Amino acid sequence: MAFLEVATFKKPLFKIAIGLCAFPLAFASGCAMTSVTKESDLVEAYASNLNLAQKQQIESKISSWFGGVKITLANDVFSESSQVSIERKAHMDERRLPVEGRHNNPAFTFTLLTDGKNCVLRNNQTGETETLSGITCRLK
């Protein structure tokens, strides 16, 4: 009889524990689904009057896509073009010439997009996008 009392006691606790875990996960996944911008709603854009903090936000995001390598962008990045290309530095010999006269480092491109409300930065190699906060975009 003691075995039955223990088994019935644990069953409601198990259901409560499942319920406590399920509700936050359901709400969190619902919030994440609504905040995603559809790729089809995005069009190429230019940045309007980037300040230093906004430029650093873009540099930081691109840097994280490069695995933390420091990235420096021009002060007028995305002001006249919706794309920026970044090449890794070529291997140089002691005379500062490219080894074998060339390099095989690929160029990485990033595009500034907007859905009319938000500015979004896209990594063109991976297709990954990141919404940029506090940056105003104008249509191309």
JSON list of C-alpha atoms in Angstrom, two decimals:
[
{"chain": "A", "resi": 1, "resn": "MET", "atom": "CA", "xyz": [0.00, 0.00, 0.00]},
{"chain": "A", "resi": 2, "resn": "ALA", "atom": "CA", "xyz": [2.88, 2.36, 0.69]},
{"chain": "A", "resi": 3, "resn": "PHE", "atom": "CA", "xyz": [4.14, 1.71, -2.85]},
{"chain": "A", "resi": 4, "resn": "LEU", "atom": "CA", "xyz": [0.86, 2.91, -4.35]},
{"chain": "A", "resi": 5, "resn": "GLU", "atom": "CA", "xyz": [0.87, 6.06, -2.24]},
{"chain": "A", "resi": 6, "resn": "VAL", "atom": "CA", "xyz": [4.39, 6.96, -3.40]},
{"chain": "A", "resi": 7, "resn": "ALA", "atom": "CA", "xyz": [3.55, 6.28, -7.06]},
{"chain": "A", "resi": 8, "resn": "THR", "atom": "CA", "xyz": [0.41, 8.43, -7.01]},
{"chain": "A", "resi": 9, "resn": "PHE", "atom": "CA", "xyz": [2.27, 11.19, -5.16]},
{"chain": "A", "resi": 10, "resn": "LYS", "atom": "CA", "xyz": [5.05, 11.40, -7.79]},
{"chain": "A", "resi": 11, "resn": "LYS", "atom": "CA", "xyz": [2.69, 11.41, -10.79]},
{"chain": "A", "resi": 12, "resn": "PRO", "atom": "CA", "xyz": [1.14, 14.86, -10.11]},
{"chain": "A", "resi": 13, "resn": "LEU", "atom": "CA", "xyz": [4.60, 16.35, -9.43]},
{"chain": "A", "resi": 14, "resn": "PHE", "atom": "CA", "xyz": [5.81, 15.01, -12.75]},
{"chain": "A", "resi": 15, "resn": "LYS", "atom": "CA", "xyz": [2.86, 16.63, -14.57]},
{"chain": "A", "resi": 16, "resn": "ILE", "atom": "CA", "xyz": [3.49, 19.93, -12.80]},
{"chain": "A", "resi": 17, "resn": "ALA", "atom": "CA", "xyz": [7.19, 19.85, -13.73]},
{"chain": "A", "resi": 18, "resn": "ILE", "atom": "CA", "xyz": [6.34, 19.16, -17.38]},
{"chain": "A", "resi": 19, "resn": "GLY", "atom": "CA", "xyz": [3.80, 21.99, -17.36]},
{"chain": "A", "resi": 20, "resn": "LEU", "atom": "CA", "xyz": [6.25, 24.45, -15.82]},
{"chain": "A", "resi": 21, "resn": "CYS", "atom": "CA", "xyz": [8.78, 23.69, -18.55]},
{"chain": "A", "resi": 22, "resn": "ALA", "atom": "CA", "xyz": [6.33, 23.55, -21.45]},
{"chain": "A", "resi": 23, "resn": "PHE", "atom": "CA", "xyz": [4.66, 26.95, -21.00]},
{"chain": "A", "resi": 24, "resn": "PRO", "atom": "CA", "xyz": [7.82, 29.11, -21.09]},
{"chain": "A", "resi": 25, "resn": "LEU", "atom": "CA", "xyz": [9.11, 27.18, -24.11]},
{"chain": "A", "resi": 26, "resn": "ALA", "atom": "CA", "xyz": [5.81, 27.62, -25.95]},
{"chain": "A", "resi": 27, "resn": "PHE", "atom": "CA", "xyz": [5.74, 31.35, -25.27]},
{"chain": "A", "resi": 28, "resn": "ALA", "atom": "CA", "xyz": [9.40, 31.84, -26.18]},
{"chain": "A", "resi": 29, "resn": "SER", "atom": "CA", "xyz": [9.07, 30.03, -29.48]},
{"chain": "A", "resi": 30, "resn": "GLY", "atom": "CA", "xyz": [5.96, 32.04, -30.34]},
{"chain": "A", "resi": 31, "resn": "CYS", "atom": "CA", "xyz": [7.76, 35.33, -29.73]},
{"chain": "A", "resi": 32, "resn": "ALA", "atom": "CA", "xyz": [10.75, 34.29, -31.81]},
{"chain": "A", "resi": 33, "resn": "MET", "atom": "CA", "xyz": [8.56, 33.33, -34.75]},
{"chain": "A", "resi": 34, "resn": "THR", "atom": "CA", "xyz": [6.83, 36.71, -34.94]},
{"chain": "A", "resi": 35, "resn": "SER", "atom": "CA", "xyz": [10.01, 38.83, -34.87]},
{"chain": "A", "resi": 36, "resn": "VAL", "atom": "CA", "xyz": [11.63, 37.24, -37.94]},
{"chain": "A", "resi": 37, "resn": "THR", "atom": "CA", "xyz": [11.54, 39.36, -41.12]},
{"chain": "A", "resi": 38, "resn": "LYS", "atom": "CA", "xyz": [10.81, 37.44, -44.31]},
{"chain": "A", "resi": 39, "resn": "GLU", "atom": "CA", "xyz": [13.61, 37.54, -46.89]},
{"chain": "A", "resi": 40, "resn": "SER", "atom": "CA", "xyz": [11.03, 38.29, -49.62]},
{"chain": "A", "resi": 41, "resn": "ASP", "atom": "CA", "xyz": [10.02, 41.53, -47.82]},
{"chain": "A", "resi": 42, "resn": "LEU", "atom": "CA", "xyz": [13.59, 42.91, -47.88]},
{"chain": "A", "resi": 43, "resn": "VAL", "atom": "CA", "xyz": [14.97, 45.26, -50.54]},
{"chain": "A", "resi": 44, "resn": "GLU", "atom": "CA", "xyz": [18.45, 46.75, -50.93]},
{"chain": "A", "resi": 45, "resn": "ALA", "atom": "CA", "xyz": [18.99, 50.01, -49.06]},
{"chain": "A", "resi": 46, "resn": "TYR", "atom": "CA", "xyz": [21.48, 52.72, -48.17]},
{"chain": "A", "resi": 47, "resn": "ALA", "atom": "CA", "xyz": [22.38, 53.90, -44.68]},
{"chain": "A", "resi": 48, "resn": "SER", "atom": "CA", "xyz": [21.38, 57.43, -43.71]},
{"chain": "A", "resi": 49, "resn": "ASN", "atom": "CA", "xyz": [24.00, 59.42, -41.79]},
{"chain": "A", "resi": 50, "resn": "LEU", "atom": "CA", "xyz": [25.77, 56.70, -39.82]},
{"chain": "A", "resi": 51, "resn": "ASN", "atom": "CA", "xyz": [27.40, 57.87, -36.63]},
{"chain": "A", "resi": 52, "resn": "LEU", "atom": "CA", "xyz": [30.43, 56.20, -35.03]},
{"chain": "A", "resi": 53, "resn": "ALA", "atom": "CA", "xyz": [28.37, 53.92, -32.75]},
{"chain": "A", "resi": 54, "resn": "GLN", "atom": "CA", "xyz": [26.23, 52.72, -35.65]},
{"chain": "A", "resi": 55, "resn": "LYS", "atom": "CA", "xyz": [29.29, 52.02, -37.80]},
{"chain": "A", "resi": 56, "resn": "GLN", "atom": "CA", "xyz": [30.82, 50.09, -34.90]},
{"chain": "A", "resi": 57, "resn": "GLN", "atom": "CA", "xyz": [27.61, 48.04, -34.62]},
{"chain": "A", "resi": 58, "resn": "ILE", "atom": "CA", "xyz": [27.99, 46.99, -38.28]},
{"chain": "A", "resi": 59, "resn": "GLU", "atom": "CA", "xyz": [31.72, 46.28, -37.80]},
{"chain": "A", "resi": 60, "resn": "SER", "atom": "CA", "xyz": [30.95, 44.19, -34.73]},
{"chain": "A", "resi": 61, "resn": "LYS", "atom": "CA", "xyz": [28.37, 42.07, -36.55]},
{"chain": "A", "resi": 62, "resn": "ILE", "atom": "CA", "xyz": [30.65, 41.47, -39.54]},
{"chain": "A", "resi": 63, "resn": "SER", "atom": "CA", "xyz": [33.51, 40.70, -37.12]},
{"chain": "A", "resi": 64, "resn": "SER", "atom": "CA", "xyz": [31.38, 38.05, -35.39]},
{"chain": "A", "resi": 65, "resn": "TRP", "atom": "CA", "xyz": [30.67, 36.45, -38.80]},
{"chain": "A", "resi": 66, "resn": "PHE", "atom": "CA", "xyz": [34.47, 36.36, -39.36]},
{"chain": "A", "resi": 67, "resn": "GLY", "atom": "CA", "xyz": [35.03, 34.62, -36.02]},
{"chain": "A", "resi": 68, "resn": "GLY", "atom": "CA", "xyz": [36.04, 37.73, -34.08]},
{"chain": "A", "resi": 69, "resn": "VAL", "atom": "CA", "xyz": [38.63, 39.15, -36.51]},
{"chain": "A", "resi": 70, "resn": "LYS", "atom": "CA", "xyz": [38.74, 42.96, -36.16]},
{"chain": "A", "resi": 71, "resn": "ILE", "atom": "CA", "xyz": [37.01, 44.70, -39.07]},
{"chain": "A", "resi": 72, "resn": "THR", "atom": "CA", "xyz": [37.40, 48.39, -39.94]},
{"chain": "A", "resi": 73, "resn": "LEU", "atom": "CA", "xyz": [34.91, 49.95, -42.34]},
{"chain": "A", "resi": 74, "resn": "ALA", "atom": "CA", "xyz": [34.98, 53.36, -44.01]},
{"chain": "A", "resi": 75, "resn": "ASN", "atom": "CA", "xyz": [33.04, 56.13, -42.28]},
{"chain": "A", "resi": 76, "resn": "ASP", "atom": "CA", "xyz": [30.67, 56.35, -45.26]},
{"chain": "A", "resi": 77, "resn": "VAL", "atom": "CA", "xyz": [29.99, 52.60, -45.52]},
{"chain": "A", "resi": 78, "resn": "PHE", "atom": "CA", "xyz": [26.65, 51.82, -47.19]},
{"chain": "A", "resi": 79, "resn": "SER", "atom": "CA", "xyz": [26.08, 55.52, -48.02]},
{"chain": "A", "resi": 80, "resn": "GLU", "atom": "CA", "xyz": [26.50, 55.11, -51.80]},
{"chain": "A", "resi": 81, "resn": "SER", "atom": "CA", "xyz": [26.16, 51.36, -52.20]},
{"chain": "A", "resi": 82, "resn": "SER", "atom": "CA", "xyz": [24.04, 48.69, -50.55]},
{"chain": "A", "resi": 83, "resn": "GLN", "atom": "CA", "xyz": [26.93, 46.22, -50.62]},
{"chain": "A", "resi": 84, "resn": "VAL", "atom": "CA", "xyz": [30.39, 46.07, -49.14]},
{"chain": "A", "resi": 85, "resn": "SER", "atom": "CA", "xyz": [33.12, 43.54, -49.99]},
{"chain": "A", "resi": 86, "resn": "ILE", "atom": "CA", "xyz": [35.88, 42.51, -47.64]},
{"chain": "A", "resi": 87, "resn": "GLU", "atom": "CA", "xyz": [39.01, 40.62, -48.64]},
{"chain": "A", "resi": 88, "resn": "ARG", "atom": "CA", "xyz": [41.41, 38.97, -46.27]},
{"chain": "A", "resi": 89, "resn": "LYS", "atom": "CA", "xyz": [44.91, 40.34, -46.44]},
{"chain": "A", "resi": 90, "resn": "ALA", "atom": "CA", "xyz": [47.15, 38.54, -48.96]},
{"chain": "A", "resi": 91, "resn": "HIS", "atom": "CA", "xyz": [50.23, 36.65, -47.79]},
{"chain": "A", "resi": 92, "resn": "MET", "atom": "CA", "xyz": [53.28, 38.86, -48.44]},
{"chain": "A", "resi": 93, "resn": "ASP", "atom": "CA", "xyz": [56.94, 38.10, -48.77]},
{"chain": "A", "resi": 94, "resn": "GLU", "atom": "CA", "xyz": [59.74, 40.14, -47.15]},
{"chain": "A", "resi": 95, "resn": "ARG", "atom": "CA", "xyz": [59.52, 42.72, -49.99]},
{"chain": "A", "resi": 96, "resn": "ARG", "atom": "CA", "xyz": [55.77, 43.23, -49.24]},
{"chain": "A", "resi": 97, "resn": "LEU", "atom": "CA", "xyz": [54.78, 41.59, -52.54]},
{"chain": "A", "resi": 98, "resn": "PRO", "atom": "CA", "xyz": [52.04, 38.95, -52.76]},
{"chain": "A", "resi": 99, "resn": "VAL", "atom": "CA", "xyz": [53.48, 35.45, -52.54]},
{"chain": "A", "resi": 100, "resn": "GLU", "atom": "CA", "xyz": [53.61, 33.98, -56.08]},
{"chain": "A", "resi": 101, "resn": "GLY", "atom": "CA", "xyz": [52.25, 37.29, -57.40]},
{"chain": "A", "resi": 102, "resn": "ARG", "atom": "CA", "xyz": [48.65, 36.59, -56.43]},
{"chain": "A", "resi": 103, "resn": "HIS", "atom": "CA", "xyz": [46.42, 35.46, -53.64]},
{"chain": "A", "resi": 104, "resn": "ASN", "atom": "CA", "xyz": [43.52, 33.05, -53.39]},
{"chain": "A", "resi": 105, "resn": "ASN", "atom": "CA", "xyz": [41.63, 34.75, -50.58]},
{"chain": "A", "resi": 106, "resn": "PRO", "atom": "CA", "xyz": [37.94, 35.02, -51.44]},
{"chain": "A", "resi": 107, "resn": "ALA", "atom": "CA", "xyz": [36.08, 38.31, -51.09]},
{"chain": "A", "resi": 108, "resn": "PHE", "atom": "CA", "xyz": [33.16, 38.28, -48.66]},
{"chain": "A", "resi": 109, "resn": "THR", "atom": "CA", "xyz": [30.16, 40.46, -49.42]},
{"chain": "A", "resi": 110, "resn": "PHE", "atom": "CA", "xyz": [27.51, 41.93, -47.15]},
{"chain": "A", "resi": 111, "resn": "THR", "atom": "CA", "xyz": [24.30, 43.69, -48.19]},
{"chain": "A", "resi": 112, "resn": "LEU", "atom": "CA", "xyz": [22.26, 46.30, -46.34]},
{"chain": "A", "resi": 113, "resn": "LEU", "atom": "CA", "xyz": [18.53, 45.64, -46.68]},
{"chain": "A", "resi": 114, "resn": "THR", "atom": "CA", "xyz": [15.30, 47.14, -45.37]},
{"chain": "A", "resi": 115, "resn": "ASP", "atom": "CA", "xyz": [11.68, 46.07, -45.01]},
{"chain": "A", "resi": 116, "resn": "GLY", "atom": "CA", "xyz": [10.60, 49.70, -44.78]},
{"chain": "A", "resi": 117, "resn": "LYS", "atom": "CA", "xyz": [10.94, 49.80, -40.98]},
{"chain": "A", "resi": 118, "resn": "ASN", "atom": "CA", "xyz": [14.15, 48.00, -40.01]},
{"chain": "A", "resi": 119, "resn": "CYS", "atom": "CA", "xyz": [17.68, 47.89, -41.40]},
{"chain": "A", "resi": 120, "resn": "VAL", "atom": "CA", "xyz": [18.96, 44.37, -41.88]},
{"chain": "A", "resi": 121, "resn": "LEU", "atom": "CA", "xyz": [22.53, 43.27, -42.65]},
{"chain": "A", "resi": 122, "resn": "ARG", "atom": "CA", "xyz": [22.90, 40.08, -44.70]},
{"chain": "A", "resi": 123, "resn": "ASN", "atom": "CA", "xyz": [25.98, 37.90, -44.97]},
{"chain": "A", "resi": 124, "resn": "ASN", "atom": "CA", "xyz": [25.81, 36.95, -48.66]},
{"chain": "A", "resi": 125, "resn": "GLN", "atom": "CA", "xyz": [27.94, 33.82, -48.20]},
{"chain": "A", "resi": 126, "resn": "THR", "atom": "CA", "xyz": [25.77, 32.22, -45.53]},
{"chain": "A", "resi": 127, "resn": "GLY", "atom": "CA", "xyz": [22.45, 34.00, -46.10]},
{"chain": "A", "resi": 128, "resn": "GLU", "atom": "CA", "xyz": [22.36, 34.84, -42.39]},
{"chain": "A", "resi": 129, "resn": "THR", "atom": "CA", "xyz": [20.71, 38.16, -41.52]},
{"chain": "A", "resi": 130, "resn": "GLU", "atom": "CA", "xyz": [20.86, 40.46, -38.51]},
{"chain": "A", "resi": 131, "resn": "THR", "atom": "CA", "xyz": [18.52, 43.34, -37.71]},
{"chain": "A", "resi": 132, "resn": "LEU", "atom": "CA", "xyz": [20.48, 46.49, -36.88]},
{"chain": "A", "resi": 133, "resn": "SER", "atom": "CA", "xyz": [19.09, 48.68, -34.12]},
{"chain": "A", "resi": 134, "resn": "GLY", "atom": "CA", "xyz": [19.07, 52.47, -34.26]},
{"chain": "A", "resi": 135, "resn": "ILE", "atom": "CA", "xyz": [20.12, 52.66, -37.92]},
{"chain": "A", "resi": 136, "resn": "THR", "atom": "CA", "xyz": [17.94, 54.41, -40.49]},
{"chain": "A", "resi": 137, "resn": "CYS", "atom": "CA", "xyz": [17.86, 53.00, -44.01]},
{"chain": "A", "resi": 138, "resn": "ARG", "atom": "CA", "xyz": [16.60, 54.62, -47.17]},
{"chain": "A", "resi": 139, "resn": "LEU", "atom": "CA", "xyz": [15.54, 52.75, -50.28]},
{"chain": "A", "resi": 140, "resn": "LYS", "atom": "CA", "xyz": [18.05, 52.30, -53.05]}
]
